[in-house]
XYZ file of C-alpha atoms in Angstrom:
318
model
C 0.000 0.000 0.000
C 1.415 3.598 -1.302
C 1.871 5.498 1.876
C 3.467 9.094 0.724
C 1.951 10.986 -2.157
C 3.577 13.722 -4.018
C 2.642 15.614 -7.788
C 5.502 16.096 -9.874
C 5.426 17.913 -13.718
C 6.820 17.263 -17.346
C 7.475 20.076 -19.902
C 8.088 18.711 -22.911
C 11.362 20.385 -24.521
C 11.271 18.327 -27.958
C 8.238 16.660 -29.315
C 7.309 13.605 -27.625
C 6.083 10.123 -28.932
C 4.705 7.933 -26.638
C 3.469 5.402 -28.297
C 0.376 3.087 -28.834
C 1.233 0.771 -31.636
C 0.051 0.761 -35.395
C -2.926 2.054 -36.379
C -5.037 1.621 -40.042
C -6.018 5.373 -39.220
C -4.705 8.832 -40.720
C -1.502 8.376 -38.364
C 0.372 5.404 -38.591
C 1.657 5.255 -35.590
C -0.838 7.541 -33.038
C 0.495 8.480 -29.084
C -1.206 7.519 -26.257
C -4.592 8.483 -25.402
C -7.606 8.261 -22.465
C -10.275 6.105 -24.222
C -12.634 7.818 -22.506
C -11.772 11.183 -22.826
C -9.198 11.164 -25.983
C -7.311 13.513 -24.679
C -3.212 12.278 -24.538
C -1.264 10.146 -21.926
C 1.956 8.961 -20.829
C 1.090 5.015 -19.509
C 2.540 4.792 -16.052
C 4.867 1.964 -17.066
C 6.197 3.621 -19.682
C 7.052 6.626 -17.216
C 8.416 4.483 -14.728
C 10.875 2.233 -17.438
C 11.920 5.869 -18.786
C 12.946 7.134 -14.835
C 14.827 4.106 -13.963
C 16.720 4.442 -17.067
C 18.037 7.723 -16.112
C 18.451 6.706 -12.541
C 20.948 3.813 -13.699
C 22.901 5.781 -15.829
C 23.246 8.766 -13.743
C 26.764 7.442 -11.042
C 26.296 10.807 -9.088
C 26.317 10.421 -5.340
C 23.426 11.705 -3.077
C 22.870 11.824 0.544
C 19.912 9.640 2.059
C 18.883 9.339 5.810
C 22.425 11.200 6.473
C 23.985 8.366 4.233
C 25.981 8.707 0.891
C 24.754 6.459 -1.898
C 25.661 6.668 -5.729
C 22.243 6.845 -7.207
C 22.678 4.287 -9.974
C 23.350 1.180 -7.120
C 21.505 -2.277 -8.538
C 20.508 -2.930 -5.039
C 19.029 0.350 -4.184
C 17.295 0.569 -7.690
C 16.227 -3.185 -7.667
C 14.258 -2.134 -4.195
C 13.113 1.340 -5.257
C 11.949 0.208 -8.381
C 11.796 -3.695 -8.567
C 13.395 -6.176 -9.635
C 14.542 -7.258 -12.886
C 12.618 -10.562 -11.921
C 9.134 -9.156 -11.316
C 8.411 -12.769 -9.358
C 11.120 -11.693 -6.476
C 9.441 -8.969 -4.839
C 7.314 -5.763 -5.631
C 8.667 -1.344 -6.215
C 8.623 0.838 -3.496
C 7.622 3.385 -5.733
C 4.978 4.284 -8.663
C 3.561 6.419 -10.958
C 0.424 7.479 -11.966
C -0.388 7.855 -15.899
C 0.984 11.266 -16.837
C -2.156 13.485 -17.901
C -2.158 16.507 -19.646
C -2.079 19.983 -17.952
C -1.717 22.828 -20.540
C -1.343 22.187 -23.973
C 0.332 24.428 -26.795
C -1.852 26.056 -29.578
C -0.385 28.358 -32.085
C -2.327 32.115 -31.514
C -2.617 35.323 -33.831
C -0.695 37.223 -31.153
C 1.582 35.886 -28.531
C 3.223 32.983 -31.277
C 1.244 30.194 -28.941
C -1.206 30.290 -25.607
C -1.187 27.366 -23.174
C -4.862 25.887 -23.300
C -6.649 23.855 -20.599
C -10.267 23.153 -20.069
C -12.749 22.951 -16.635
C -12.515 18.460 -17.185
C -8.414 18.833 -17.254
C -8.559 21.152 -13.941
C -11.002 19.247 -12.009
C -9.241 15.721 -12.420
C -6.201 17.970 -11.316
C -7.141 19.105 -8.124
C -8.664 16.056 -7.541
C -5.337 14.474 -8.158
C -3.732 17.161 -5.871
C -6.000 16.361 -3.232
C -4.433 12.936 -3.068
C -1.365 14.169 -2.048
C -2.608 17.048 0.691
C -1.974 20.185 -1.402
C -3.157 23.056 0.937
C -3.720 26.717 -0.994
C -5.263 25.371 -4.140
C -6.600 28.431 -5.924
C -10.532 28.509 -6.681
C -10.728 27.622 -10.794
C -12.121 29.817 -13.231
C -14.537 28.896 -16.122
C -14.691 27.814 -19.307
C -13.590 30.989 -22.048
C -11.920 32.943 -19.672
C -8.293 34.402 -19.604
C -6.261 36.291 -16.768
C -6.279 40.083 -16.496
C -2.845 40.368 -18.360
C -3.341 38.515 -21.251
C -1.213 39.230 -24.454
C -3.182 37.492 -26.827
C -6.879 39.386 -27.086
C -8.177 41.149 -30.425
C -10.798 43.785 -30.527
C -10.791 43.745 -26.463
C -12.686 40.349 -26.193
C -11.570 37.832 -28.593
C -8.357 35.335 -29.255
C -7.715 33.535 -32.505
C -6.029 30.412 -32.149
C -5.174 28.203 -35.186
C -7.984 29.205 -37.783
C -10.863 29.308 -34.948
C -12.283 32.931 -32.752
C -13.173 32.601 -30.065
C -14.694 34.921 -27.166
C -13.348 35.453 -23.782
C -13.870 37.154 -20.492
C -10.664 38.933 -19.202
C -10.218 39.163 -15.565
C -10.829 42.372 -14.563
C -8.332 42.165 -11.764
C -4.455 40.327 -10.704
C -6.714 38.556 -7.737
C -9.479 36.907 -10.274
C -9.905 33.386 -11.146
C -8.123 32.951 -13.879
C -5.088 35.453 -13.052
C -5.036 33.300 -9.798
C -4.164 30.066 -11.062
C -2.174 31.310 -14.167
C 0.053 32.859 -11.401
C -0.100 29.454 -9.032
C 0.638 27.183 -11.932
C 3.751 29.153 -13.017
C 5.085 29.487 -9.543
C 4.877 25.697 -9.098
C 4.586 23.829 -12.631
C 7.263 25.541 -14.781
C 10.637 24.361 -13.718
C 12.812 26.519 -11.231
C 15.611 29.260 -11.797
C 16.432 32.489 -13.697
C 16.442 30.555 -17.082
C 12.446 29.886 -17.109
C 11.594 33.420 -16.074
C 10.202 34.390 -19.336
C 8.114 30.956 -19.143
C 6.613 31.639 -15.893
C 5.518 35.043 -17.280
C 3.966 33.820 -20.563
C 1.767 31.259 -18.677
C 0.515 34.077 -16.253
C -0.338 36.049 -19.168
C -1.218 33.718 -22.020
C -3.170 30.958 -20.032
C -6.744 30.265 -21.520
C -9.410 28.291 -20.208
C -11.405 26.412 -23.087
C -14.780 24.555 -22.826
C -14.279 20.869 -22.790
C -15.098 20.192 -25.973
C -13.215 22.681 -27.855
C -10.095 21.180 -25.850
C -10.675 18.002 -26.936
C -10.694 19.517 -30.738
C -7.447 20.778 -30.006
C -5.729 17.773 -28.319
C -6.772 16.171 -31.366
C -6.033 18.024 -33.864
C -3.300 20.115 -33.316
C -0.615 17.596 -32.113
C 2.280 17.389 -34.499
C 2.258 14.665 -36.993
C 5.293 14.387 -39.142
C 5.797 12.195 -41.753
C 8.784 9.772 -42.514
C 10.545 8.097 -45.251
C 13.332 5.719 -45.865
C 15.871 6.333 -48.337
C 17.353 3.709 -50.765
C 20.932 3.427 -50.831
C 21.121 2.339 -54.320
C 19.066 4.382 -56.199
C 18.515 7.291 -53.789
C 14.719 7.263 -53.717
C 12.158 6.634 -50.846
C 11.974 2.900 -50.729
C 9.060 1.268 -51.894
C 6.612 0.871 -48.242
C 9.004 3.137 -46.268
C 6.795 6.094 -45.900
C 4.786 6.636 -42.435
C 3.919 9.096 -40.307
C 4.134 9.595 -36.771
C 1.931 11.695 -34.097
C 3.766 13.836 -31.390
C 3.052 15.555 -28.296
C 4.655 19.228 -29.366
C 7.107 20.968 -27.586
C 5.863 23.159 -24.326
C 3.221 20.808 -23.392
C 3.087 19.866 -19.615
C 2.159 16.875 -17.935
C 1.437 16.086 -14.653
C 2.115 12.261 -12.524
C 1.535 11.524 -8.938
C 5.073 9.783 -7.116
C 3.717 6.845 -4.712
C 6.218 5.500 -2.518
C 5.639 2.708 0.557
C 7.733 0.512 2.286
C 10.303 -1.715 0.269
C 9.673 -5.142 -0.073
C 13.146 -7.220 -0.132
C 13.180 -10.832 -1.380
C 15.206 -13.832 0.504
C 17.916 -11.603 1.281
C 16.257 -9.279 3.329
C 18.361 -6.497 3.003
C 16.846 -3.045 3.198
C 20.410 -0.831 2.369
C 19.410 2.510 3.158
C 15.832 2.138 3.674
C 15.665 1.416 7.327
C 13.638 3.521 9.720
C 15.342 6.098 11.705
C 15.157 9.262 12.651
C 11.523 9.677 12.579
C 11.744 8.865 9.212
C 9.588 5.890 7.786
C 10.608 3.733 5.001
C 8.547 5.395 2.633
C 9.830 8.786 3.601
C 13.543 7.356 2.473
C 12.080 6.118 -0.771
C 10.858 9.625 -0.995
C 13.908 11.017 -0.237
C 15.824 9.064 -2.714
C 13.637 10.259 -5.700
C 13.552 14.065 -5.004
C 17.151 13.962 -4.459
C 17.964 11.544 -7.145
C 15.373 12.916 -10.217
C 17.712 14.901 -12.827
C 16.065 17.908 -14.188
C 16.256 16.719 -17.502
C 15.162 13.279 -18.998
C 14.380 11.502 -21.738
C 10.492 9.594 -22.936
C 9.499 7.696 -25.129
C 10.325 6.576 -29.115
C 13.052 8.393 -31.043
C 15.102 9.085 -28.595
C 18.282 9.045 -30.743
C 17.357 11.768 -32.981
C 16.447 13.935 -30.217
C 12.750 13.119 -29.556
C 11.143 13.201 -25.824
C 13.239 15.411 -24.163
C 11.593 16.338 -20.964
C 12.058 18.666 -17.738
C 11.367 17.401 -14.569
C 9.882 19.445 -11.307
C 8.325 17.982 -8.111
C 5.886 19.724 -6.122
C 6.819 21.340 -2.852
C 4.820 20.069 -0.428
């Protein structure tokens, strides 16, 4: 049983592909997606596979429970995150799907506004709830935009792609929708001096969208890009070597919940660091190691070796 609970956030730096298979669609090969819903996913497992990955090739050392442990350890990952052999013994840790927070649309003015809808935020605070997030702000609704948006035409309207749309404009810094734009960017967009320009766009160019016009979006503005393989010999596409692929685009964000409990060890019964002390529970340790041990920058899904699924990492502060 997951004891500890905290929300953690992916911005997607280059486009991201994660995958569902083949499809006899438009795309070929189509990302993820909530069957109920449509809108786009990152499948827990796939999450998880992608995080251990950078946790065994990352050798830096980090301090647990006052101890000093190099971060890519076998034993410490095989109890944090499971065994190669499944059958041995269960993770300490997991990961909720990764759901969409604020997706990218290209806009007349502004070059692109971050879109979510009223469905998106209410799974999200329900989601936060989980984990005991105090200060929440109250959400705005649907076709409404924060008092210093950058993106309005003729006082009351935003065009984004081919498609008008009317909006209310908070009147004030302390309404709704100026409220959350300036919550999310203090604790979504990644920290330091670098992303200042990022937190400022999403306090200005955030846009709340009725559910169904979000789903339009999430549909069918994702990037799809189409591929080709070239013959050696003759220097043409070879015959059946044309596809296309669907992406999540760059400067969408994504949101997971980090569960942690107490390890579970196998015949050996060797907890390493994880033992409790200090006031600190087993699950706290797990914690520990994550936070400490998460780089800021990682890498999801297909493509990865021409640059695809580049992603920046922030957990909440509880």
């Amino acid at each position: 049983m997951f004891k500890k609970v905290k929300p953690f956030f992916l911005t997607v730096e280059t486009p991201l592909h994660a995958g569902s298979g083949t499809d006899l669609g438009v795309v070929d090969l189509p990302i993820q997606r909530e069957r109920h819903t449509g809108f786009p996913k990152l499948e827990g497992s796939g999450l998880k596979g992608g995080i251990r990955e950078a946790f065994e090739n990352d050798h830096a050392e980090i301090e647990v429970g006052s101890q000093k442990v190099i971060k890519s350890d076998k034993d410490i990952i095989s109890l944090v995150f499971g065994p190669e052999n499944g059958d041995d013994h269960g993770s300490a840790i997991g990961f909720t799907d990764a759901r969409l927070l604020l997706f990218p649309v290209k806009s007349m003015k502004g070059v692109f506004a971050w879109v979510t809808c009223p469905k998106v935020l209410e799974h999200f605070i329900t989601d936060l709830n989980l984990a005991e997030i105090k200060g929440i702000p109250e959400l705005p609704g649907e076709n409404t935009v924060s008092s210093g948006c950058k993106l309005l035409f003729e006082g009351n309207k935003v065009i984004l792609e081919e498609y008008t749309f009317e909006v209310k404009k908070d009147e004030k810094e302390d309404e709704t929708c100026s409220k959350l734009a300036l919550w999310l960017s203090n604790n979504v967009i990644p920290e330091g001096k670098i992303f200042n320009y990022w937190k400022q766009k999403l306090q200005k160019d955030l846009v709340i969208l009725s559910d169904d016009d979000f789903k339009d979006f999430v549909n069918l503005s994702t990037e799809v890009i189409t591929r080709v393989k070239i013959n050696n010999e003759t220097g043409t596409v070879q015959t059946g070597a044309l596809f296309t692929e669907e992406y999540l685009p760059s400067e969408t964000i994504l949101y997971s919940l980090i569960l942690t409990s107490p390890v579970f060890v196998g015949k050996n019964k060797d907890k390493k660091i994880f033992v409790k002390k200090n006031g600190k529970n087993e699950e706290d340790l797990v914690m520990e190691y994550f936070v400490k041990g998460l780089p800021h920058v990682i890498q999801l899904g297909g493509n990865s070796t021409i640059g695809k699924g580049i992603v920046r990492t922030r957990i909440m502060d509880l």
